[in-house]
XYZ file of C-alpha atoms in Angstrom:
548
model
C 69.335 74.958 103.889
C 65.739 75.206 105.672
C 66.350 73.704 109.303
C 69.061 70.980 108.879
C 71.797 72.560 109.943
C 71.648 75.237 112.596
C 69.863 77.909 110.474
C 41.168 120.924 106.327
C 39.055 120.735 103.111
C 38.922 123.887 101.009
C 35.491 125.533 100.284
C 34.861 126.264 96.832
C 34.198 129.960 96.361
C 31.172 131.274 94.863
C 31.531 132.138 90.784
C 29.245 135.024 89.558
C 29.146 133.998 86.032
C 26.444 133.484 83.319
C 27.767 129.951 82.657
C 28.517 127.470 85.373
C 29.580 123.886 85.424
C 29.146 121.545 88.301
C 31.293 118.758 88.475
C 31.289 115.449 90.694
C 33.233 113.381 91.007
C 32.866 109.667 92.438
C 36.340 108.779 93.089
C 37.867 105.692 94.292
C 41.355 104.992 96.375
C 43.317 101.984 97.209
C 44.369 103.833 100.145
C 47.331 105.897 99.234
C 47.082 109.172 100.953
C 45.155 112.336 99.262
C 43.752 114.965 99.287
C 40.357 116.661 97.636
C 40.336 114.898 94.489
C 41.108 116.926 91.205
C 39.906 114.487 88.772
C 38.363 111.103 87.796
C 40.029 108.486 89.516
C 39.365 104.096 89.027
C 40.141 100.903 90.952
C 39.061 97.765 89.292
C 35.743 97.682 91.219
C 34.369 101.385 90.535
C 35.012 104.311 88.212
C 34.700 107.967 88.747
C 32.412 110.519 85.570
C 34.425 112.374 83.983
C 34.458 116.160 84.843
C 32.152 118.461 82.904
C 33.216 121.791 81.605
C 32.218 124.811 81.172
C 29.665 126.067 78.563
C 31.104 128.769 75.637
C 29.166 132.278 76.795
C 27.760 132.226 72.927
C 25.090 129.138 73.719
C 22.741 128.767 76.729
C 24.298 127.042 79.677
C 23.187 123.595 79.885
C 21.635 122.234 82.588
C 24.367 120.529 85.619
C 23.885 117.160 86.255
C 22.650 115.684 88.992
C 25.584 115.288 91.687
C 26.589 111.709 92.722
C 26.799 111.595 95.955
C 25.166 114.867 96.575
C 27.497 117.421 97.810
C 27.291 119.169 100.543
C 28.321 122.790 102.685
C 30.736 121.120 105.411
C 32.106 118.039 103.610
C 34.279 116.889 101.126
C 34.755 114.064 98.826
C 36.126 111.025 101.259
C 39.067 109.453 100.329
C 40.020 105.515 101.615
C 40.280 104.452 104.996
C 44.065 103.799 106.358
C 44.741 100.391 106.971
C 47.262 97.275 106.575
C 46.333 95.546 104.050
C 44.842 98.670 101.907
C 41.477 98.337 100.878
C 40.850 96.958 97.062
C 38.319 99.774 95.943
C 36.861 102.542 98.326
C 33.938 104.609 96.787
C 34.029 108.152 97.877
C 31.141 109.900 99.320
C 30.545 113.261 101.047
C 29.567 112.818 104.309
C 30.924 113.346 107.928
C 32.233 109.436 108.427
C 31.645 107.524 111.406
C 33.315 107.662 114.580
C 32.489 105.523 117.875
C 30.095 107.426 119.882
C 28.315 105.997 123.392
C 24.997 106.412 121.448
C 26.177 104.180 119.048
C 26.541 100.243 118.907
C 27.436 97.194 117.516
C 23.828 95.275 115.967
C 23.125 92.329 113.672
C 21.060 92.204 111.225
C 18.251 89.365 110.452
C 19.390 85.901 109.905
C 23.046 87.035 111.414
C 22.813 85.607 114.237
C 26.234 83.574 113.682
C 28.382 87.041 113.927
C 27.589 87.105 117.510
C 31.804 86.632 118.029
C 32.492 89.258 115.846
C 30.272 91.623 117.360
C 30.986 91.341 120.758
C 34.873 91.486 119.723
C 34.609 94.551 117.977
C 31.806 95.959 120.410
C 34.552 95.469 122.945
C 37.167 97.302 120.814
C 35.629 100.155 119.835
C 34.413 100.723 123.652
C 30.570 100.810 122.501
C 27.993 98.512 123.317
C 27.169 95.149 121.992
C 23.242 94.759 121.440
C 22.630 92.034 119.095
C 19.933 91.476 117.084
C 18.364 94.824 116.695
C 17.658 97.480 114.163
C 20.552 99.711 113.363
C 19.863 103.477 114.522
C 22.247 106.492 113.713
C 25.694 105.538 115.427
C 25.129 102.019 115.282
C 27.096 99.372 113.377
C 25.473 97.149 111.448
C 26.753 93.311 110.886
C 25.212 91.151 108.085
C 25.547 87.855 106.545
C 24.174 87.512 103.074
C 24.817 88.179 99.873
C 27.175 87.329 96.665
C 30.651 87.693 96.330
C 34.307 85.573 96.548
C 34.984 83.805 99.490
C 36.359 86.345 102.503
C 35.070 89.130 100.638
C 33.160 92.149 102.187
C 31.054 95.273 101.321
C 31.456 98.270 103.986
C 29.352 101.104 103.687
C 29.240 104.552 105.881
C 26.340 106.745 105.096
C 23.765 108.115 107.670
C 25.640 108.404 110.148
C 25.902 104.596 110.551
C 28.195 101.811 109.267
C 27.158 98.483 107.179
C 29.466 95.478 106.990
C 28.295 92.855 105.076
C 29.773 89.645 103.185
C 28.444 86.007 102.507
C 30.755 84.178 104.744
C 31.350 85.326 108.560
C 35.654 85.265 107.573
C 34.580 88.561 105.111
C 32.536 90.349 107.681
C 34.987 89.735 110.277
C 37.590 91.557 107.959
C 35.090 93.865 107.584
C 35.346 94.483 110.992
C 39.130 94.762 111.007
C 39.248 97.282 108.348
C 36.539 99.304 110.757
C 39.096 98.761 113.890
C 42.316 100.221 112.018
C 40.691 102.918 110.608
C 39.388 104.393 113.817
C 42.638 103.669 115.219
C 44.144 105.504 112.069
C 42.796 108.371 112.119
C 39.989 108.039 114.535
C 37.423 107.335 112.025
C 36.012 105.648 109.186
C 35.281 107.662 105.830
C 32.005 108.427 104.416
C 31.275 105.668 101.359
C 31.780 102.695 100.288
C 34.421 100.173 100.735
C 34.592 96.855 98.467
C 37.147 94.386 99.462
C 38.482 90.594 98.786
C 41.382 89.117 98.972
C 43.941 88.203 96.113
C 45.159 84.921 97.465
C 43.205 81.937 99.890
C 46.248 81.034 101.491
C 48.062 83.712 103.807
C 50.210 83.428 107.004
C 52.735 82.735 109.129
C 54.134 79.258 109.981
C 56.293 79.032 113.698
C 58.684 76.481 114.660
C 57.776 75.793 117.899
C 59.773 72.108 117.774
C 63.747 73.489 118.033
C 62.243 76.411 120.633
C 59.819 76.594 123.444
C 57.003 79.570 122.351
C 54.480 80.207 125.387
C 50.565 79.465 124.183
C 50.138 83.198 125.123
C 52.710 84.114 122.897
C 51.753 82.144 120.062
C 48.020 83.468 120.910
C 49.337 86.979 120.877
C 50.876 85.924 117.285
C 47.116 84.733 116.347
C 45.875 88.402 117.022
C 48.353 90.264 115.310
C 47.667 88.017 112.366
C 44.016 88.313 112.118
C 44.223 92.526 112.472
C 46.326 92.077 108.958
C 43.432 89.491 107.371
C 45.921 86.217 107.790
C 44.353 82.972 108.182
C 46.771 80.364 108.510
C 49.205 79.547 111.276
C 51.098 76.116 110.615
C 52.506 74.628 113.698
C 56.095 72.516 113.133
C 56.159 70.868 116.578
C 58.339 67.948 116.019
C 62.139 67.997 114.838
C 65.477 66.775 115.935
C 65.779 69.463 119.202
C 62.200 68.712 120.429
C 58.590 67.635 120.255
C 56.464 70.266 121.627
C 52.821 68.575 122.339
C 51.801 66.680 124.931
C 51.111 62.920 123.377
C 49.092 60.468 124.913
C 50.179 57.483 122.230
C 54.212 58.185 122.695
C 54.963 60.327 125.931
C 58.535 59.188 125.786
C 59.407 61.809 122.481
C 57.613 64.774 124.550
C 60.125 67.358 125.531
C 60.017 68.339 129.116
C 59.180 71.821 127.780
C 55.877 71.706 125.764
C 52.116 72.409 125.356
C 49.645 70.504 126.544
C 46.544 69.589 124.746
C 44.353 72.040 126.890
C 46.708 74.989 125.779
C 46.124 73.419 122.104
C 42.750 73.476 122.176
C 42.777 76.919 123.552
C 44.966 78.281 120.639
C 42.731 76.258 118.570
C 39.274 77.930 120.161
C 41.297 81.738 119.829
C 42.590 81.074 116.308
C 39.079 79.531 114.640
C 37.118 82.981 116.415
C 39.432 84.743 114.357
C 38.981 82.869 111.340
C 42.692 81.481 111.033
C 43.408 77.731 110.289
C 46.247 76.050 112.463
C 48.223 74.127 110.513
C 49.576 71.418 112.599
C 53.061 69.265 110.849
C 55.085 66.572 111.986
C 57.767 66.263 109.155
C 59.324 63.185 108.307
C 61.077 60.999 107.359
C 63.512 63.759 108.110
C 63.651 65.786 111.170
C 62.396 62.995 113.482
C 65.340 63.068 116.435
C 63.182 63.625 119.080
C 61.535 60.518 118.158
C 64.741 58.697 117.508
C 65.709 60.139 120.870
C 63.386 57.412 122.377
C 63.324 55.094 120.249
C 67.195 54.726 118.579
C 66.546 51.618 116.756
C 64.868 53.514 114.088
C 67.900 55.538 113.527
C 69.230 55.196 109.487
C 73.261 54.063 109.370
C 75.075 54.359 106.222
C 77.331 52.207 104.340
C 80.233 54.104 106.223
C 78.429 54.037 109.814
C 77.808 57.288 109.790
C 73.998 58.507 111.999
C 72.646 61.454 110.452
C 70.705 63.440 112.871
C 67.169 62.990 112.679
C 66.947 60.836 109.970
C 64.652 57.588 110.778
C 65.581 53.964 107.937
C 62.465 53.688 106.063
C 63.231 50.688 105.213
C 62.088 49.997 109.165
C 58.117 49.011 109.573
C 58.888 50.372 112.954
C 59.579 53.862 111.694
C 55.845 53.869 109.919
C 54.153 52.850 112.792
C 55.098 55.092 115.665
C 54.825 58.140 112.765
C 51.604 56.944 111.768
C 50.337 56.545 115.654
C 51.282 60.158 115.922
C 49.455 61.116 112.993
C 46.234 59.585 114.066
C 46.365 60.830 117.420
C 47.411 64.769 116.575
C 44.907 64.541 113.367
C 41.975 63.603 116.019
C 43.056 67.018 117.796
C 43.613 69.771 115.563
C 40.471 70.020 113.448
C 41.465 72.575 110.355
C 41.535 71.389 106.919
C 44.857 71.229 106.479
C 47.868 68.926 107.080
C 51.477 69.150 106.800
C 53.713 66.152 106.068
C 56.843 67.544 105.781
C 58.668 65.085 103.774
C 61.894 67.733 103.378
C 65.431 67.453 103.419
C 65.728 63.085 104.027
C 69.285 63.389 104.198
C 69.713 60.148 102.247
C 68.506 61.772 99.151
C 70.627 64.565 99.897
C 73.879 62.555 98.959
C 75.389 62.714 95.241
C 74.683 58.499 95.441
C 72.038 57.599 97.763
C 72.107 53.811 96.758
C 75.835 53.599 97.398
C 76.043 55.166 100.463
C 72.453 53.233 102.228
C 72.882 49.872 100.221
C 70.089 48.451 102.866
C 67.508 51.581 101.749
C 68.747 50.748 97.752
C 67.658 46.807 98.798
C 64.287 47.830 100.214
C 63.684 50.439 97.093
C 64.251 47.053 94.660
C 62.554 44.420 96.706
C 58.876 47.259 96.942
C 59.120 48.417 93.439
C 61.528 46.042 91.347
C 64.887 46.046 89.684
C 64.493 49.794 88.566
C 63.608 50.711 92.328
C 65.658 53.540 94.057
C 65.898 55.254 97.373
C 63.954 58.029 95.863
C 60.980 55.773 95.192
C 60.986 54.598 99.121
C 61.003 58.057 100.170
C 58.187 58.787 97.925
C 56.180 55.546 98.813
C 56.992 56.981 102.867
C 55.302 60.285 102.059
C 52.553 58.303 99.794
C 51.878 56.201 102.981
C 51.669 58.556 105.051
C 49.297 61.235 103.079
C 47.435 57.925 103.178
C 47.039 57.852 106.821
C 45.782 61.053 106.589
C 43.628 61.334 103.709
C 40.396 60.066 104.986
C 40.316 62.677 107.368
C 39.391 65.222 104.694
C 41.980 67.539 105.335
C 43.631 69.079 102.568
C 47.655 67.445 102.250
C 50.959 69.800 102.067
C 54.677 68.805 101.468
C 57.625 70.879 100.473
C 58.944 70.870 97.450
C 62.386 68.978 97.877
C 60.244 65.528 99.323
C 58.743 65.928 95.625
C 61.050 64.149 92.926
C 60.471 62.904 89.554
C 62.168 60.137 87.203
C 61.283 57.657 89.750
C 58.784 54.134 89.625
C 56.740 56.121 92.102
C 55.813 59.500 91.677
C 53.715 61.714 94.433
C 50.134 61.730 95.015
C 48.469 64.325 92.682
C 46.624 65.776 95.924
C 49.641 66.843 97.368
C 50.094 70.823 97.454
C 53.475 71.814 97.231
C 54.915 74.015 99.729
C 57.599 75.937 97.762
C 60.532 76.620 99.966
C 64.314 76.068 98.093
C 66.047 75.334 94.921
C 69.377 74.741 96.947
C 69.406 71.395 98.120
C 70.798 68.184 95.744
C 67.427 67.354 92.935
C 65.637 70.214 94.205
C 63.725 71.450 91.661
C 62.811 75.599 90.262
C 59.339 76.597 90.290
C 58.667 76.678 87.263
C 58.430 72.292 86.713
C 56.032 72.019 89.545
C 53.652 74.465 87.742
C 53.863 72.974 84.754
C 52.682 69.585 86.303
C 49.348 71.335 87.254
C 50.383 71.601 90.834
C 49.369 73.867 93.563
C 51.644 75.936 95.043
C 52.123 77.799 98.554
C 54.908 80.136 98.350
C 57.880 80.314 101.413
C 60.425 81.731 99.224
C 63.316 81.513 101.696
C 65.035 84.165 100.126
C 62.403 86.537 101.039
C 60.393 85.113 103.850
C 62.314 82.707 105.760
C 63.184 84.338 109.613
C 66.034 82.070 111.022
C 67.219 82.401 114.384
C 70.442 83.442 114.389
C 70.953 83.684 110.538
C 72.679 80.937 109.707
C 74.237 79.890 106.448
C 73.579 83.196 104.780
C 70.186 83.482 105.278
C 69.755 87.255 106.976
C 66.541 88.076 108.579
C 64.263 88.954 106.284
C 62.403 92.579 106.019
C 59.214 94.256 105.624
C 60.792 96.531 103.250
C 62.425 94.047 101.014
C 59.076 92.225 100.979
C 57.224 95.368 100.011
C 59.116 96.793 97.249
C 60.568 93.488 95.701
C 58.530 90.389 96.394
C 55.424 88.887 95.285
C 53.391 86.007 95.514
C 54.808 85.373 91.912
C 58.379 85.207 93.320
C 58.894 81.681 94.242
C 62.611 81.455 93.725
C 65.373 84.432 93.959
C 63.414 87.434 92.908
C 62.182 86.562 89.619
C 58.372 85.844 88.939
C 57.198 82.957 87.401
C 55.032 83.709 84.609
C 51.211 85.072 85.244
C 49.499 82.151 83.511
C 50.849 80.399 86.621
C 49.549 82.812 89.108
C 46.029 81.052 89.510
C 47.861 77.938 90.579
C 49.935 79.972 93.457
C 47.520 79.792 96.515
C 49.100 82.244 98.477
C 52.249 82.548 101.117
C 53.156 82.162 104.603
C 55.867 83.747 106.720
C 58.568 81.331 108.217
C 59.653 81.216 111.337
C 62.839 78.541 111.777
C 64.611 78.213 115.084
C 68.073 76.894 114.101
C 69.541 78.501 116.691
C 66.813 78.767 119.277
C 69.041 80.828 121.594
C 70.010 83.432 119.644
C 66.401 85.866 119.809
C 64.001 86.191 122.971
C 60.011 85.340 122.368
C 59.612 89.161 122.664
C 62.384 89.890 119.760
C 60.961 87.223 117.639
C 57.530 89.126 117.830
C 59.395 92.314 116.951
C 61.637 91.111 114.194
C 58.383 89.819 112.225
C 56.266 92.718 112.720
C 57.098 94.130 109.961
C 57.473 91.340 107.405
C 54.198 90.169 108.324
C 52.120 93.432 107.263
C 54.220 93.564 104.229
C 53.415 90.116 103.501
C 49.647 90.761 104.602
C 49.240 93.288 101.831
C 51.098 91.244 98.886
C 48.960 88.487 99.241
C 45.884 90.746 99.891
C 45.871 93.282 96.901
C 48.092 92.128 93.764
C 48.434 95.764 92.568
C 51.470 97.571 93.347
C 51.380 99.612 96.495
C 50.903 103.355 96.217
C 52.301 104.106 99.641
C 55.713 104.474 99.648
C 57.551 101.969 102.557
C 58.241 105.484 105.190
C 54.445 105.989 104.896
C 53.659 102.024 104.959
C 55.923 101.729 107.870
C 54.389 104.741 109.224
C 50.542 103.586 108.957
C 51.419 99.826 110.300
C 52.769 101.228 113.530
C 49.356 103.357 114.113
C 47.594 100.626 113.260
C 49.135 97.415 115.304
């Protein structure tokens, strides 16, 4: 269950001979370690001539032809920088590379005036100097907005002596700028040529469960950083559930936990996270998961037939229960401004009963008195969800659920805007992969047999790792370890990391940080470059640890 229940090059020698051949060769890498090329080599954005041989000694030698890039005495062919995610396609050149120097700088090019951030954050990283709008000299590196290409995409180029990061959106360049950072910190610098770079999936993360356990805004801003090195950009926030609720409120103080963040810290994380081009994904799940708010308020707790309170589960059936949710959405919506919102909608322990109607007879009246004689508890639960994605809506923010508040069968069926956020196929009517897609929905994978970090590992669910994620998963693998098949894969927006606190005791803030290191760059380059890796994990392991 999800969070229920406690859960040195060679120089080529000189050939007397009356026939010689000069061969180039343009070669590309994804970033899996080499040396001199021997050969042609391809990624899907370049391809290398082929070598040419040797004229027979019975015909004049023909003429070489001309070398691309030119070679040179004291350098050969580059191969990819080192980083986490690898680089799609790298276009090898001959050249010395680029390595921070205090001649150098950090410059922007003309009408780039918005990648002022970026610049003075890598300025300050590298340990050169920031001097904004100005001509790029030797040394310098050059920051540009402009251009075609996918969304987050980038073009880096080293030649000159200088370095060129360029992309139409500020997110690209700013991964740009990331792929620049790990490098030098690789190996301490970047590689002559040309790097071309996108990533595979919109949607990539880590989500933190900061309602069952108290995370510091500097650790959770710490989190932001780490995320951004490895080209994440979403960080969803669960800060409501039965153990706490973990933001300051001005509409309902009384379901704040003593131990929480205030809006100022929020608005910090906020200001960190959106210079670092990650979207915070705030949720307040219901109509499960609401004790803290039953807590305060206990007449919205749901009784069944037998008596019997389930923990955090609020009767639907209540107007009450709407209205202090919807109060909270409105207020929270007002301060996180991303484009996304989470409703939860997970694990309404009602629906998690083999007869829902028998054992909530007052939910089974409500479900036939809103939607007729063919009305269930299922429909009520949907209508809740329905409501409350209506609340939200006219915000403009784009709406998630997971997949178990999804159900079909019913009178009422769930709004078609609704992106499902894949978790289980365990609980009672939960549903495989595979019926979602076929809907035409849009799914985020959290595949919590790969990427779900509980506290304390409860009910079989061990901590996940970076390895397992590496060699086994991908964004494909939705459920178990099997893929879905790749028609669907357009329709599979990407993945996030989950963080659940079931047993919010059981790791420090400091070991939670250390347990996901790992997952998280193996995650980062799944949902980055959909080819298989050609680092093996010692040498992935290996490079993310330089590069952190």
């Amino acid at each position: 269950m999800m969070r229920y229940s406690p859960r040195g090059p060679r120089r080529a020698p000189v050939l007397l001979a009356t026939a010689v051949a000069l061969a180039t060769v343009a070669a590309c890498s994804n970033g899996s370690p080499a040396g001199p090329p021997s050969g042609p080599a391809a990624t899907g954005a370049s391809a290398s001539a082929a070598p040419t041989s040797a004229a027979p000694s019975s015909s004049k030698p023909a003429p070489p032809p001309a070398p691309t890039p030119t070679p040179t005495k004291n350098h050969p062919l580059s191969t990819a920088p080192r980083t986490v995610p690898a680089v799609r396609a790298h276009q090898a050149a001959r050249g010395p590379g680029w390595k921070p120097a205090p001649a150098g700088g950090v410059v922007l090019a003309a009408n780039s005036g918005a990648l002022a951030d970026e610049g003075r954050l890598l300025a300050g990283e590298l340990g050169i100097p920031y001097r904004g709008a100005a001509t790029a000299a030797p040394g310098d590196v050059e920051l540009a907005l402009g251009g075609t290409g996918a969304p987050e995409s980038y073009t880096l180029t080293v030649t000159g002596g200088r370095v060129r990061i360029a992309g139409p959106d500020e997110a690209g360049v700013f991964y740009g700028t990331r792929t620049l950072k790990q490098s030098v910190k690789a190996t301490g610098a970047m590689p002559e040529g040309t790097v071309t770079d996108r990533p595979a999936k919109p949607q990539r993360g880590l989500m933190l469960d900061i309602a069952r356990k108290y995370f510091t805004a500097a650790w959770i801003e710490d989190r932001i950083r780490e995320m951004s090195d490895l080209k994440l950009n979403q960080l969803g926030l669960h800060f409501s559930d039965d153990q706490g609720f973990r933001i300051e409120s001005d509409s309902h103080p009384e379901v704040v936990s003593a131990q929480h963040l205030t809006k100022a810290e929020v608005r910090r994380i906020l200001a960190l996270a959106a210079s670092r081009h990650v979207t915070v994904i705030p949720e307040i799940d219901s109509p499960g998961h609401l004790g803290a708010v039953i807590a305060a308020h206990p007449g919205l707790q749901l009784v069944s037939a037998s008596g019997r309170t389930p923990r955090g589960t609020v009767d639907i059936s209540n107007p009450d229960a709407a209205k202090i949710v919807d109060e909270l959405l409105r207020e929270y919506t007002g301060l996180f401004p991303g484009a996304y919102w989470h409703l939860g909608g997970d694990e309404y322990v009602a629906l998690m009963s083999k007869d829902p109607e028998a054992s909530y007879p007052k939910l089974a009246r409500a479900a036939v008195a809103k939607y007729g004689p063919s009305g269930r508890v299922q429909d009520l639960a949907t209508g809740w969800l329905n409501d409350r994605a209506a609340v939200v809506r006219p915000t403009g923010k784009t709406l998630k659920a997971w997949n178990d508040g999804f159900f079909t069968g019913g009178v009422v069926s769930p709004a078609k805007d609704l992106e499902v956020e894949y978790w289980t196929g365990r609980e009672i009517g939960a549903r495989l992969p595979i019926s979602y897609l076929r809907e035409g929905r849009k799914l985020v994978n959290l595949n919590d047999d790969y990427l779900y970090y509980i506290l304390g590992e409860p009910n079989a669910f061990p901590y996940p790792t970076g390895r397992r994620i590496y060699e086994q998963w991908t964004p494909r693998v939705l459920r178990g370890s099997t893929p879905v098949p790749a028609r669907y894969d357009p329709q599979i927006l990407g993945a996030r990391l989950a963080v659940w606190c079931d047993l919010s005791r059981a790791q420090t803030q400091a070991q939670v940080a250390d347990g996901i290191r790992l997952p998280l760059a193996a995650l980062a380059q799944k949902v980055w470059d959909p080819t298989p890796p050609t680092l093996t994990w010692a040498q992935f392991k290996a490079l993310a640890s330089k590069v952190d």
